Amino acid sequence: MWFFARDPVRDFPFELSPDPPEGGPPGPWVLHRGRKKATGSPVSIFVYDVKPGADEQTQVAKAAFKRLKTLRHPNILAYIDGLETDKCLHVVTEAVTPLGMYLKERAEAGGLKELELSWGLHQIVKALSFLVNDCSLIHNNICMAAVFVDRAGEWKLGGLDYMYSAQGNGGGPPRKGVPELEQYDPPELADGSGRAVREKWSADMWRLGCLIWEVFNGPLPRAAALRNPGKIPKSLVPHYCELVGANPKVRPNPARFLQNCRAPGGFMNNRFVETNLFLEEIQIKEPAEKQKFFQELSKSLDSFPEDFCRHRVLPQLLTAFEFGNAGAVVLTPLFKVGKFLNAEEYQQKIIPVVVKMFSSTDRAMRIRLLQQMEQFIQYLDEPTVNTQIFPHVVHGFLDTNPAIREQTVKSMLLLAPKLNEANLNVELMKHFARLQAKDEQGPIRCNTTVCLGKIGSYLNASTRHRVLTSAFSRATKDPFAPSRVAGVLGFAATHNLYSMNDCAHKILPVLCGLTVDPEKSVRDQAFKAIRSFLSKLESVSEDPTQLAEVEKDVHAASSPGMGGAAASWAGWAVTGVSSLTSKLIRAHPTAAPAEPNIPQRPTPEGLPALAPTLVPATSTTSGHWETQEESTDTAEDSSAADRWDDEDWGSLEEAESVLAQQEDWSTGGQASRGGQLRPDSWGDDNWEGLETESRQGKAELARKKREERRREMEAKRAEKKAAKGPMKLGTRKLD
């Protein structure tokens, strides 16, 4: 019977990369890239090949294998697995890059910031403090070649080949026999003088000084070069000089060195180091401390390294949300870090969290998700939007908080292209109809009209025909002037979706009614629309062959490209009024319900003054678009003319600029025709003052007309008197 020996290297669950080795610390080890066979995750593999006659080196390598396997610390190279045979040693660690190679790559890309260097050195000193103070071990090999960097930019201490016990129970330090490493030995080891009396950490602190010099100045040519600090930062120079002092007794303990560098004004006293230290202890922090930390984190992320944000901050943010109940406070930094991810990473790490967040009942989280939807909407696929996002978002239309209702309306601009037939043409239109008809907040009614105009091209033909004309017609009867302007401009944004019959029989009658609107901004837009509609009708009348071309989009399927003017016709209403409803909430936390019998359009006389912040909703008895016709206004609204796209319609902000009074509304000053109305000041407008000014103006006009009429009558009497001549006494017959 034959027995076949198994090859342990072939059965090892890790394999070496075919790429050439990266090298490693001077000595017996060679560093290779590798991966785990089962998962493909990257690792680093240190390989030592046993050679005949190199027993001393083999013992050193085996000792390093054992040390790395038993030592566990966040700042020491993390051991994953190992293989020991008669022919070789394999040590598998986390994926790392030698510090020298890392610094070279970063120098070619612009160099490392001082923040990164300060944290890297902090980690190495902390690892050294752990070995000296907690384990009573002397590293005996601190140098550039013994430091490695992981994918997050974290510095790890390796090179444990020549480590020995500080208590002397394991013998003295092993012989290195490598000239490249012996140049980092302190002078007291070479001269044999009495200065050899030293602390157990003295030699390693000297080598730490050599490492600091190399980090800022490059490879150390000789020990004498340590006298010149070179590019070492000024805040670090005093502490560096203590490390490379000739007297080993004055070299500080690693823990004390950290304390000195963390003092106010010290090299390691900065926001980046503080953030990392907090993340290391985040699991034991109080909830209030975590909340404060995440709130302040967003301000600092812009100055932090990209790799650190992706691999260090992001996992902590995800963990804090998943297990720490951090809530909405993690959203801002989460989306900021998400900008550093590619599409695949975003789908794997961010989207599952976002989907889960939408199911939360936390209002703060919901409104922040809606406000920042633009940052992640591109990564959401249509099935996810329709089945997991939209059903939760629509609850915002019914929320009692006006700010959430407003943000929900705005979010439809981003969600509409991804909604299916039922959600877009049925469910969403039902909520829009209710908001435009019954919501007590004028800005929300206005934004609903604006949003409908922008997503109109995504609706199917039957829904467009049934909804758009009725919705914009209703908006022209809203007591909130910007809503009436939005209704007129809404026709402009969807002008290519209406037939010529609709333009003539439905739209123009409605627009003509707006030519006597109390607000000049509404009248201006109405006249502009009327002229364009007439021009469009006239062009078709002169050349009937154009009819098919003009109406080509009327019965076309939904397409995002059909609404040519929809991109900018009223951009302010979905970007500039975001703070309006919040202001209304602060000023009036409990808004009074809308009166059911408010007239469709405010008249200048005979009505009580409107509230300065809240505008009552339009009277309605149904939540459907098609039931909103009045008995006297049987025609529905329509759209614009051929030249709508060519004309500069501006924005609602420009259209409403004529409503902007001087800064102090209470002074009753004249309306400023040249300035622009601040979108966030709608809620503070003194509409009573505006109506009073309008009544005063009309009264003045009536008085002038009466005066002119009186003068005309007096002139006629004088003419008649002159024609009859002088009256003779006694000629009048008495009755």
XYZ file of C-alpha atoms in Angstrom:
735
model
C 0.000 0.000 0.000
C 1.293 3.403 -0.956
C 0.983 6.424 1.307
C 1.178 9.876 -0.227
C 2.349 12.745 1.999
C 0.212 15.858 1.835
C 1.863 19.155 0.987
C 1.076 21.539 3.891
C 1.818 24.601 1.751
C -0.692 23.510 -0.878
C -3.346 22.823 1.771
C -2.689 26.148 3.511
C -5.910 28.273 3.329
C -3.942 31.257 2.045
C -2.088 31.669 -1.210
C 0.662 33.997 -2.336
C -0.026 36.581 -4.989
C 1.779 36.103 -8.310
C 2.993 39.690 -8.011
C 6.653 40.133 -7.050
C 7.340 40.351 -3.299
C 7.238 43.736 -1.602
C 10.364 43.058 0.388
C 10.252 43.541 4.134
C 12.434 44.430 7.063
C 16.161 43.736 6.665
C 16.618 40.182 7.850
C 15.283 36.757 7.019
C 11.674 37.610 6.089
C 10.264 38.401 2.641
C 6.863 40.136 2.451
C 4.315 38.919 -0.131
C 0.809 40.007 -0.953
C -1.729 37.236 -0.592
C -5.372 36.364 -0.243
C -7.596 33.967 1.611
C -8.689 31.166 -0.698
C -12.227 30.931 0.683
C -13.178 34.623 0.558
C -10.526 36.318 -1.550
C -9.897 38.900 1.172
C -6.400 40.445 0.945
C -3.689 39.592 3.467
C 0.056 39.978 3.843
C 2.255 36.883 4.113
C 5.764 36.979 5.596
C 7.795 34.055 4.253
C 11.050 32.637 5.616
C 12.802 29.868 3.699
C 14.926 27.588 5.876
C 18.476 27.369 4.543
C 21.155 24.853 5.528
C 23.739 26.246 7.916
C 21.541 29.176 9.003
C 20.373 27.758 12.312
C 20.790 31.079 14.135
C 18.616 32.935 11.627
C 16.064 30.151 11.767
C 15.831 30.444 15.550
C 15.367 34.204 15.236
C 12.568 33.695 12.694
C 10.823 31.090 14.877
C 11.058 33.395 17.894
C 9.469 36.221 15.877
C 6.725 33.818 14.760
C 5.970 32.970 18.377
C 6.060 36.579 19.594
C 3.718 37.832 16.875
C 1.311 34.976 17.539
C 1.032 35.734 21.263
C 1.129 39.537 21.296
C -2.238 41.258 20.698
C -2.474 45.028 20.601
C -4.252 47.482 18.231
C -0.929 49.073 17.293
C 1.022 45.850 16.744
C 0.823 43.944 13.481
C -2.218 41.647 13.723
C -1.483 37.918 13.370
C -4.105 35.907 11.416
C -2.599 32.485 10.725
C 0.721 30.717 10.300
C 2.438 27.696 8.849
C 5.633 26.068 10.135
C 7.369 23.269 8.228
C 10.883 21.968 7.895
C 11.380 24.007 4.749
C 9.640 27.325 5.459
C 7.747 29.560 7.813
C 4.617 31.478 6.715
C 3.141 34.228 8.895
C -0.183 35.655 7.702
C -1.128 39.139 8.941
C -3.598 41.851 8.023
C -2.916 43.473 4.644
C -0.179 46.061 5.160
C 2.437 48.060 3.270
C 5.956 48.813 4.565
C 6.139 52.384 5.879
C 9.013 53.316 3.581
C 7.053 52.274 0.495
C 3.887 53.991 1.821
C 5.682 57.302 2.396
C 7.186 57.132 -1.087
C 3.785 56.542 -2.711
C 2.164 59.356 -0.758
C 5.045 61.723 -1.542
C 4.382 61.169 -5.246
C 0.694 61.965 -4.640
C 1.400 65.174 -2.711
C 2.818 63.969 0.591
C 1.395 63.202 4.009
C -0.138 65.870 6.176
C 1.265 66.557 9.628
C -2.033 65.306 11.060
C -1.419 61.845 9.610
C 2.204 61.754 10.726
C 1.284 62.835 14.241
C -1.238 60.014 14.593
C 1.104 57.459 13.027
C 3.916 58.266 15.444
C 1.385 58.297 18.284
C 0.466 54.698 17.429
C 4.077 53.495 17.319
C 4.921 55.145 20.653
C 1.791 53.653 22.169
C 2.782 50.173 20.975
C 6.270 50.704 22.387
C 4.787 51.796 25.710
C 2.700 48.620 25.788
C 5.774 46.433 25.249
C 7.993 48.229 27.749
C 5.577 49.073 30.545
C 3.019 46.271 30.315
C 5.019 43.336 28.944
C 8.573 44.224 30.097
C 9.840 43.540 26.594
C 12.506 45.378 24.643
C 11.685 45.637 20.954
C 15.318 46.158 19.980
C 14.452 46.860 16.317
C 12.585 50.187 16.101
C 13.245 51.566 12.625
C 11.468 52.455 9.389
C 11.613 48.821 8.200
C 9.770 47.581 11.317
C 6.684 49.803 10.763
C 3.804 48.899 8.448
C 0.647 50.739 7.337
C -2.780 49.158 6.809
C -5.450 50.273 4.322
C -6.928 52.776 6.807
C -3.565 54.533 7.212
C -3.012 53.043 10.658
C 0.640 52.451 11.584
C 1.486 49.008 12.979
C 4.656 47.934 14.758
C 6.252 44.735 13.483
C 9.808 43.452 13.144
C 9.750 41.430 16.376
C 12.732 39.271 15.372
C 15.202 40.616 17.944
C 12.861 41.202 20.876
C 13.961 40.071 24.345
C 12.778 40.308 27.937
C 13.712 43.363 29.969
C 13.917 41.189 33.092
C 16.816 39.164 31.705
C 15.181 35.784 32.204
C 15.368 34.944 28.514
C 19.000 35.829 28.002
C 20.450 38.968 26.494
C 19.554 40.602 23.203
C 20.052 38.349 20.173
C 22.794 39.203 17.734
C 21.465 40.933 14.622
C 24.288 40.514 12.191
C 22.606 42.964 9.780
C 24.558 46.223 9.245
C 21.427 48.076 8.087
C 19.877 47.490 11.506
C 22.940 48.036 13.673
C 23.217 51.697 12.621
C 20.126 52.390 14.747
C 21.781 51.111 17.926
C 22.447 53.816 20.578
C 26.036 54.954 21.150
C 26.250 53.484 24.656
C 26.070 49.970 23.207
C 29.207 50.553 21.156
C 31.619 52.510 23.361
C 31.366 50.249 26.448
C 31.695 53.250 28.812
C 29.948 53.739 32.117
C 27.078 55.442 30.379
C 25.762 51.978 29.662
C 23.870 52.237 32.962
C 20.439 53.107 31.615
C 16.701 52.566 31.852
C 15.193 49.546 30.139
C 13.556 51.751 27.495
C 16.608 53.914 26.741
C 17.809 52.006 23.659
C 14.351 51.767 22.108
C 13.714 55.503 22.669
C 16.974 56.299 20.858
C 15.776 54.171 17.946
C 12.418 55.985 18.110
C 14.318 59.241 17.618
C 15.970 57.731 14.530
C 12.540 56.734 13.218
C 11.180 60.261 13.699
C 14.172 61.702 11.846
C 13.648 59.303 8.918
C 9.912 59.993 8.698
C 10.513 63.706 8.106
C 13.930 63.682 6.381
C 14.271 60.360 4.572
C 16.738 57.473 5.132
C 19.300 58.081 7.873
C 22.791 58.225 6.278
C 24.740 58.087 9.557
C 24.199 58.660 13.268
C 25.811 62.119 13.175
C 22.913 63.390 11.021
C 20.614 63.149 14.061
C 22.114 66.391 15.416
C 20.305 68.375 12.714
C 16.481 68.109 13.116
C 15.983 69.076 9.477
C 12.262 69.103 8.584
C 11.033 67.909 11.964
C 8.206 70.281 13.081
C 9.187 72.873 15.683
C 6.584 71.629 18.146
C 8.240 68.187 18.082
C 11.917 69.245 18.112
C 12.307 69.632 21.943
C 10.898 66.157 22.561
C 12.953 64.700 19.705
C 16.141 66.111 21.232
C 15.387 64.274 24.479
C 15.260 60.992 22.549
C 18.643 61.361 20.851
C 20.450 62.783 23.845
C 23.827 61.229 24.668
C 22.811 60.445 28.257
C 20.515 57.381 28.219
C 19.223 58.147 31.726
C 17.347 61.294 30.525
C 15.517 59.626 27.675
C 11.816 59.643 28.625
C 9.593 56.651 29.120
C 7.303 56.109 26.091
C 4.244 56.951 28.180
C 5.812 60.198 29.337
C 6.864 61.055 25.784
C 3.220 60.699 24.678
C 2.088 62.872 27.556
C 4.564 65.593 26.623
C 3.555 65.567 22.942
C -0.159 65.694 23.878
C 0.291 68.796 26.049
C -1.327 72.053 24.796
C 0.537 73.206 21.720
C 2.205 69.813 21.337
C 2.738 68.002 18.066
C 0.120 65.356 18.859
C -2.456 67.739 20.295
C -4.839 68.107 17.339
C -8.340 67.212 16.237
C -7.229 64.195 14.199
C -5.525 62.498 17.135
C -8.461 63.319 19.417
C -10.906 61.794 16.918
C -8.891 58.596 16.686
C -8.570 58.285 20.454
C -12.330 58.717 20.824
C -13.002 56.061 18.172
C -10.738 53.634 20.031
C -12.854 54.010 23.162
C -16.245 54.664 21.577
C -17.740 51.444 22.930
C -17.356 52.613 26.519
C -18.449 56.216 25.951
C -21.725 57.587 27.276
C -24.574 58.146 24.754
C -24.411 61.917 25.278
C -20.688 61.895 24.491
C -21.293 59.911 21.316
C -24.010 62.305 20.180
C -21.737 65.305 20.666
C -18.868 63.556 18.913
C -20.879 62.678 15.795
C -22.359 66.175 15.643
C -18.870 67.720 15.555
C -17.359 65.030 13.332
C -18.799 66.373 10.065
C -16.881 69.635 10.391
C -13.562 67.786 10.587
C -14.023 65.122 7.904
C -12.985 67.450 5.078
C -9.488 67.743 6.548
C -9.105 64.037 7.349
C -7.429 61.529 4.964
C -9.768 59.701 2.584
C -8.539 56.227 3.573
C -9.067 57.035 7.223
C -12.656 58.123 6.544
C -13.475 55.033 4.497
C -11.883 52.347 6.647
C -11.836 53.868 10.124
C -14.735 56.305 10.465
C -17.316 54.560 8.268
C -17.338 51.236 10.182
C -17.799 53.114 13.437
C -20.690 55.131 11.982
C -22.404 51.984 10.753
C -21.862 50.260 14.091
C -23.152 53.292 15.993
C -26.367 53.262 13.984
C -26.842 49.506 14.032
C -26.116 48.839 17.702
C -25.637 52.167 19.443
C -28.972 53.894 18.746
C -27.106 56.944 17.491
C -30.081 57.987 15.364
C -30.160 60.883 12.909
C -26.924 62.405 14.164
C -24.853 59.907 12.135
C -26.497 60.804 8.827
C -24.473 63.889 7.957
C -21.036 62.315 8.526
C -22.256 59.060 6.965
C -23.166 60.708 3.654
C -20.004 62.789 3.747
C -17.880 59.658 4.012
C -20.050 58.006 1.366
C -18.634 60.401 -1.234
C -15.323 58.530 -0.995
C -16.889 55.176 -1.927
C -17.367 53.732 -5.380
C -20.788 52.553 -6.546
C -20.272 48.948 -5.459
C -19.063 49.877 -1.973
C -21.932 52.342 -1.587
C -24.457 49.645 -2.457
C -22.917 47.241 0.028
C -22.345 49.554 2.986
C -24.574 52.641 2.810
C -27.773 51.628 1.012
C -28.820 48.876 3.491
C -28.510 51.395 6.304
C -30.460 54.048 4.375
C -33.285 51.617 3.628
C -33.499 50.696 7.290
C -33.467 54.361 8.319
C -36.541 55.128 6.193
C -38.582 52.723 8.301
C -37.720 54.665 11.445
C -40.378 56.748 13.178
C -37.798 59.265 14.374
C -38.837 62.574 12.814
C -35.339 64.055 12.979
C -33.985 61.102 11.039
C -36.773 61.215 8.467
C -36.349 64.889 7.697
C -32.569 64.582 7.424
C -32.959 61.662 5.050
C -35.311 63.707 2.885
C -33.012 66.727 2.931
C -29.983 64.690 1.885
C -31.691 62.331 -0.550
C -29.821 63.883 -3.472
C -26.605 62.320 -2.167
C -27.785 58.702 -2.381
C -30.747 58.590 -4.785
C -28.497 57.589 -7.693
C -27.547 54.380 -5.868
C -31.147 53.274 -5.259
C -32.668 50.910 -7.820
C -36.343 51.056 -8.807
C -37.521 47.930 -6.941
C -35.938 49.217 -3.725
C -37.543 52.648 -4.144
C -41.023 51.287 -4.848
C -41.125 48.522 -2.250
C -38.946 49.760 0.621
C -38.564 53.541 0.320
C -41.736 55.066 -1.142
C -44.226 53.308 1.203
C -42.450 54.930 4.162
C -41.894 58.312 2.499
C -45.600 58.862 1.709
C -46.382 58.924 5.415
C -44.683 62.314 5.411
C -47.571 63.783 3.377
C -49.856 63.128 6.350
C -47.448 64.282 9.045
C -48.606 67.052 11.362
C -45.174 68.696 11.143
C -45.187 71.131 8.174
C -41.412 70.829 7.713
C -41.715 67.092 7.064
C -44.607 67.610 4.643
C -42.586 70.194 2.753
C -39.456 68.011 2.534
C -41.584 65.061 1.452
C -42.975 67.099 -1.441
C -39.480 68.147 -2.503
C -38.190 64.580 -2.356
C -40.665 63.577 -5.053
C -38.527 65.416 -7.597
C -35.821 62.793 -7.024
C -38.063 59.770 -6.514
C -40.469 60.347 -9.428
C -38.165 58.978 -12.172
C -37.861 55.699 -10.241
C -41.540 55.234 -9.273
C -43.695 52.625 -10.976
C -47.040 53.287 -12.693
C -49.228 52.795 -9.630
C -47.115 54.788 -7.178
C -46.578 57.716 -9.534
C -49.900 58.089 -11.344
C -52.249 56.992 -8.561
C -50.793 57.098 -5.075
C -48.659 60.228 -5.475
C -51.344 62.183 -7.345
C -53.831 61.406 -4.573
C -51.535 62.930 -1.964
C -50.682 65.925 -4.154
C -54.391 66.643 -4.676
C -55.015 66.624 -0.950
C -52.007 68.822 -0.160
C -52.809 71.419 -2.807
C -56.441 71.615 -1.755
C -56.392 71.224 2.010
C -52.967 72.025 3.427
C -53.103 75.110 5.631
C -49.539 76.151 4.742
C -49.358 78.361 1.659
C -45.705 77.514 0.896
C -46.514 73.798 0.911
C -49.395 74.305 -1.519
C -47.062 76.367 -3.680
C -44.307 73.743 -3.572
C -46.812 71.040 -4.468
C -47.731 72.960 -7.610
C -44.080 73.519 -8.446
C -43.226 69.849 -7.927
C -46.144 68.743 -10.093
C -44.909 70.978 -12.904
C -41.442 69.474 -12.657
C -42.539 65.827 -12.645
C -45.376 66.274 -15.152
C -43.325 64.748 -17.956
C -43.032 61.460 -16.013
C -46.819 60.979 -15.827
C -48.631 58.879 -18.403
C -50.813 60.585 -21.019
C -54.185 59.920 -19.372
C -52.973 61.146 -15.982
C -51.470 64.265 -17.524
C -54.734 65.075 -19.291
C -56.776 64.522 -16.153
C -54.459 66.093 -13.572
C -52.345 68.938 -14.913
C -54.980 71.350 -16.177
C -57.172 70.855 -13.122
C -54.248 71.172 -10.681
C -52.793 74.345 -12.186
C -56.282 75.810 -12.495
C -56.808 75.223 -8.789
C -53.469 76.873 -8.032
C -54.577 80.069 -9.812
C -57.386 80.373 -7.261
C -55.150 79.942 -4.210
C -55.206 82.831 -1.692
C -51.391 82.594 -1.449
C -50.035 84.791 -4.257
C -46.904 82.678 -4.972
C -49.186 79.673 -5.496
C -51.125 81.576 -8.151
C -47.870 82.512 -9.861
C -46.773 78.876 -9.627
C -50.012 77.848 -11.305
C -49.370 80.158 -14.261
C -45.745 79.094 -14.554
C -46.797 75.474 -14.164
C -48.628 75.712 -17.464
C -45.429 77.093 -18.981
C -43.362 74.173 -17.697
C -45.728 71.646 -19.302
C -46.861 73.667 -22.333
C -46.093 70.904 -24.811
C -48.507 68.506 -23.096
C -51.738 70.322 -24.083
C -53.797 70.286 -27.288
C -54.768 73.446 -29.159
C -58.387 72.950 -28.103
C -57.325 72.880 -24.467
C -55.256 76.015 -24.958
C -58.217 77.879 -26.491
C -61.124 76.589 -24.402
C -59.558 75.854 -21.021
C -56.335 77.731 -20.426
C -56.979 81.161 -21.881
C -60.264 81.712 -19.980
C -58.498 80.956 -16.702
C -55.543 83.196 -17.518
C -57.837 86.021 -18.543
C -59.393 85.882 -15.101
C -55.952 86.484 -13.591
C -55.509 89.751 -15.489
C -57.511 91.454 -12.724
C -55.709 89.697 -9.869
C -54.980 91.972 -6.857
C -51.238 91.206 -7.118
C -49.305 92.765 -9.965
C -46.841 89.861 -10.116
C -49.722 87.494 -10.905
C -51.124 89.869 -13.509
C -47.711 90.232 -15.182
C -47.267 86.484 -15.528
C -50.859 86.090 -16.735
C -50.423 88.699 -19.483
C -47.166 87.088 -20.529
C -48.833 83.688 -20.721
C -51.805 85.002 -22.655
C -49.556 86.593 -25.274
C -47.622 83.364 -25.717
C -50.739 81.222 -25.946
C -52.249 83.543 -28.526
C -49.028 83.453 -30.511
C -49.054 79.673 -30.444
C -52.674 79.494 -31.575
C -52.086 82.077 -34.263
C -49.108 80.198 -35.703
C -51.212 77.015 -36.020
C -54.090 78.999 -37.503
C -51.856 80.431 -40.228
C -50.262 77.074 -40.988
C -52.531 74.143 -39.937
C -49.850 71.684 -41.014
C -47.968 72.578 -37.834
C -50.691 71.085 -35.646
C -49.262 67.563 -35.628
C -45.802 68.836 -34.704
C -47.114 71.117 -31.950
C -49.226 68.336 -30.393
C -46.716 65.512 -30.790
C -46.183 65.201 -27.005
C -49.847 65.403 -25.994
C -50.508 61.673 -26.264
C -46.911 60.514 -26.034
C -45.760 58.128 -23.336
C -44.116 59.531 -20.224
C -40.602 60.769 -20.834
C -38.277 62.892 -18.669
C -37.173 64.845 -21.730
C -40.582 66.281 -22.639
C -40.670 69.018 -20.031
C -38.080 71.278 -21.541
C -38.790 74.252 -19.326
C -39.332 72.254 -16.178
C -35.735 72.334 -15.087
C -35.550 75.976 -14.080
C -38.975 77.561 -14.238
C -39.424 77.736 -10.463
C -36.265 76.422 -8.916
C -36.521 78.622 -5.861
C -39.652 76.925 -4.626
C -37.870 73.632 -4.122
C -34.533 74.985 -2.933
C -35.006 78.349 -1.298
C -38.085 77.846 0.862
C -36.653 74.956 2.859
C -36.383 77.104 5.969
C -39.791 78.720 5.570
C -41.950 76.032 7.058
C -39.494 75.512 9.886
C -39.782 79.207 10.667
C -43.558 78.906 10.638
C -43.334 76.000 13.063
C -41.196 77.984 15.463
C -43.449 81.003 15.252
C -46.735 79.043 15.319
C -46.200 75.536 16.661
C -49.927 74.812 16.543
C -51.505 76.225 13.417
C -55.225 76.868 13.440
C -57.263 74.701 11.081
C -58.261 76.190 7.758
C -61.625 77.891 7.530
C -63.931 75.995 5.174
C -65.495 79.027 3.511
C -62.502 81.155 2.642
C -62.990 82.762 -0.823
C -60.915 81.358 -3.633
C -59.066 84.634 -4.162
C -58.625 87.489 -1.663
C -60.221 90.782 -2.637
C -58.744 94.099 -1.629
C -61.807 95.251 0.235
C -64.378 93.662 2.459
C -62.153 90.874 3.808
C -60.339 90.666 7.132
C -56.568 91.027 6.946
C -54.658 87.807 6.335
C -52.511 86.414 9.108
C -48.886 87.533 8.707
C -47.502 83.992 8.811
C -50.190 81.436 8.035
C -52.402 81.505 4.965
C -55.683 79.539 5.110
C -56.089 76.694 2.675
C -58.361 76.809 -0.343
C -61.905 75.618 0.186
C -62.575 72.175 -1.211
C -64.796 69.199 -0.622
C -62.928 66.526 -2.546
C -59.429 65.132 -2.750
C -59.512 64.520 -6.508
C -58.150 66.848 -9.162
C -61.113 66.560 -11.518
C -63.727 67.748 -8.957
C -62.100 71.107 -8.370
C -63.998 73.044 -11.067
C -66.238 75.918 -10.049
C -69.658 76.528 -11.519
C -68.622 79.876 -12.887
C -65.216 78.703 -14.108
C -66.092 75.713 -16.241
C -62.886 75.888 -18.245
C -59.769 74.186 -16.978
C -56.228 75.452 -17.321
C -53.837 74.767 -20.187
C -50.328 75.501 -21.197
C -47.923 77.731 -23.048
C -46.945 78.638 -26.600
C -44.129 77.753 -28.943
C -41.951 80.474 -27.552
C -42.210 79.427 -23.891
C -38.825 77.720 -24.065
C -37.237 80.692 -25.818
C -38.435 83.357 -23.436
C -36.796 84.098 -20.126
C -39.582 83.341 -17.685
C -37.277 83.715 -14.730
C -38.291 82.155 -11.459
C -40.975 82.556 -8.885
C -38.502 84.593 -6.928
C -38.376 87.142 -9.742
C -42.099 86.928 -10.330
C -42.788 87.672 -6.711
C -40.169 90.390 -6.334
C -42.835 93.036 -6.784
C -44.405 91.831 -3.546
C -41.261 92.544 -1.564
C -41.733 95.526 0.707
C -38.980 97.498 2.405
C -37.282 95.774 5.316
C -39.801 97.099 7.831
C -43.248 96.055 6.613
C -44.930 97.897 9.473
C -43.846 101.264 8.047
C -46.205 100.783 5.108
C -43.516 101.701 2.595
C -44.012 101.263 -1.117
C -43.233 97.932 -2.699
C -39.720 97.610 -3.968
C -39.968 96.708 -7.647
C -36.266 96.149 -8.113
C -35.361 93.943 -5.120
C -35.937 90.240 -4.753
C -38.094 88.641 -2.136
C -36.180 86.501 0.304
C -37.772 83.038 0.135
C -37.419 82.470 3.858
C -39.312 85.669 4.659
C -42.671 84.695 3.161
C -43.967 83.676 6.540
C -43.198 87.112 7.996
C -44.834 89.199 5.258
C -47.428 91.707 6.506
C -50.211 90.925 4.066
C -52.537 93.258 5.957
C -50.220 96.163 5.152
C -50.185 95.138 1.503
C -53.980 95.063 1.329
C -54.251 98.371 3.172
C -51.899 99.973 0.662
C -53.969 98.521 -2.186
C -57.222 99.909 -0.717
C -55.624 103.315 -0.168
C -54.414 103.409 -3.752
C -57.862 102.561 -5.125
C -59.514 105.109 -2.854
C -57.110 107.766 -4.099
C -57.853 106.808 -7.697
C -61.612 107.006 -7.074
C -61.242 110.421 -5.444
C -59.326 111.728 -8.455
C -61.985 110.419 -10.816
C -64.756 112.117 -8.790
C -62.816 115.358 -8.859
C -62.383 115.142 -12.636
C -66.103 114.402 -13.073
C -67.062 117.376 -10.899
C -64.855 119.712 -12.913
C -66.338 118.405 -16.183
C -69.909 119.021 -14.908
C -69.042 122.554 -13.796
C -67.523 123.270 -17.206
C -70.702 122.056 -18.969
C -72.916 124.208 -16.739
C -70.789 127.224 -17.517
C -71.114 126.586 -21.263
C -74.919 126.287 -21.061
C -75.142 129.452 -19.007
C -73.054 131.378 -21.477
C -75.205 130.137 -24.394
C -78.520 131.326 -22.829
C -77.247 134.790 -22.116
C -78.176 136.997 -19.108
C -81.386 135.984 -17.321
C -84.207 138.600 -17.257
C -85.967 139.207 -13.954
C -89.687 138.477 -13.789
C -89.792 136.242 -16.843
C -89.837 132.920 -14.929
C -93.306 131.500 -14.495
C -94.057 130.440 -10.974
C -95.909 127.155 -10.387
